[in-house]
Amino acid sequence: MRALPRLLARVDQDELVALTRDLVRIPSVYRPGDPTANEREIAAFVEQWMRREGFAVAIHEVEPGRPNVLGSLGEKRAGARCLLLEGHTDVVTEGDPAAWTYPPFSAELRDGRIYGRGTADMKGGLAAAMIAAAAFPRAGVEPPGKIVVGALCDEEDRMIGARHLAASDAGRELDAAIICEPEENELCLEQRGVVWARFRVRGKMAHGAMPEAGHNPITVAGAMLREVPALERRLRKRCERSKYLRPPTVTPTVIQAPPRGAGVPQSNVIPAFAELLLDIRVTPGIDADGLRDEIETLVRAGEVAVPGVKVEWEAVNAFRLATRVDRSEPIVQAMSAVFRKATGRAARFGGVPGSTDGTILRMELGLPIVTCGPGNRLIPHQVDEYVEVGELVEAARIYVASALKFLESA
Ligand SMILES: [Zn+2]
């Protein structure tokens, strides 16, 4: 750790703020069908920045206009480790720009905060990772292993960027990852999992005055909704309690009858179809089969309400299970060990309320992940999203110190 003071000296607040603002000013909202609304421009910016700093850069075109940018420093020689600092380049929509105090892509700097869409989620974290890694060549320190900064696409939707990385040679080479998502710089070792279960309820269309001639799918959807609290209770029993995560929740988010594209709602018509969507969040302790069984139980409770009605369901965007990483993992040990040196305070542990790209890397590769990054964890996706400059700088210092410690400890 002799190189640490030299590395930390290369984390410059003004430069980090400027880089974050540059990233925020490139709107990278993904809008399907619009060939200009994707991660192409921001990926090109990140690529150029990394090349200037001496990173070896690989571009993986996951889908047209939607690249993963992987910038690496150092080598993974025999016995050495490879650490990923992970961020995503896409952001969610800004919504109504008039609702924002400052224009959402202006990256306004006021009173120690940068405001704008993506400041916290998560261009600030990505900028901190870039600056942290670049500290090595700038300080003339050869990384004692390999550092990869991954700027991935599509975290906010299907996570195709993380899935692509997990299936690639670059993914298989990794030994651990720090997911730089906004978690107030806590060391988060657990993440809740999520399944969006979409139910398609098929009945039989009929006149509202003669309901006996049809099979009403709305009645079945209602029966399923009544079962939701029971499903939630069962999940709470099956999943482990967690100090850092709220317990499992089952939340109805969409109900439509008839669903879009399956007819026009009319006061006197029993529709043929109903659609119901449940947002199911779980803590560690249940696997995909266990979740499927519980969802099937809900389906059967609905179907018995109206004989003749059939319920089919699917998981939108596949299952994302809850993740947990043990404190004995080398990446956790490394981060805990350097935290005070990097920040001047003791580490706080925490949990991630939703899923991240780390969920995919954990599920697909078994990779030990720690989610830790700058930004209030409640602020993502809100109007007037911001990141604190102090937290940004702290994050970059945590990343550079953790990378050095983790790679040196191989
Ligand atoms: Zn994010």
PDB file of C-alpha atoms and ligand atoms in Angstrom, residues 86-88 90-92 120-123 155-156 179-182 355-357 380-381, ligand 1:
ATOM      1  CA  GLU A  86     -18.778  -1.163 -13.060  1.00  0.00           C
ATOM      2  CA  GLY A  87     -21.086   1.611 -14.237  1.00  0.00           C
ATOM      3  CA  HIS A  88     -23.854   1.982 -16.769  1.00  0.00           C
ATOM      4  CA  ASP A  90     -27.886   4.763 -19.895  1.00  0.00           C
ATOM      5  CA  VAL A  91     -30.243   6.926 -17.829  1.00  0.00           C
ATOM      6  CA  VAL A  92     -33.994   6.879 -17.361  1.00  0.00           C
ATOM      7  CA  ALA A 120     -26.430   9.973  -9.126  1.00  0.00           C
ATOM      8  CA  ASP A 121     -27.669   7.090 -11.296  1.00  0.00           C
ATOM      9  CA  MET A 122     -24.960   6.869 -12.280  1.00  0.00           C
ATOM     10  CA  LYS A 123     -22.676   9.079 -14.244  1.00  0.00           C
ATOM     11  CA  GLU A 155     -28.971  -1.282 -17.058  1.00  0.00           C
ATOM     12  CA  GLU A 156     -32.303   0.476 -16.747  1.00  0.00           C
ATOM     13  CA  ILE A 179     -20.816  -1.791  -8.669  1.00  0.00           C
ATOM     14  CA  CYS A 180     -20.621   2.015  -8.546  1.00  0.00           C
ATOM     15  CA  GLU A 181     -24.370   2.638  -8.087  1.00  0.00           C
ATOM     16  CA  PRO A 182     -25.621   5.371  -5.728  1.00  0.00           C
ATOM     17  CA  SER A 355     -31.404  -5.031  -8.575  1.00  0.00           C
ATOM     18  CA  THR A 356     -28.375  -3.799 -10.535  1.00  0.00           C
ATOM     19  CA  ASP A 357     -26.021  -5.031 -13.233  1.00  0.00           C
ATOM     20  CA  PRO A 380     -32.498   8.004  -8.742  1.00  0.00           C
ATOM     21  CA  HIS A 381     -35.284   8.447 -11.299  1.00  0.00           C
TER      22      HIS A 381
HETATM   23 ZN    ZN B   1     -28.259   2.715 -11.933  1.00  0.00          ZN
END
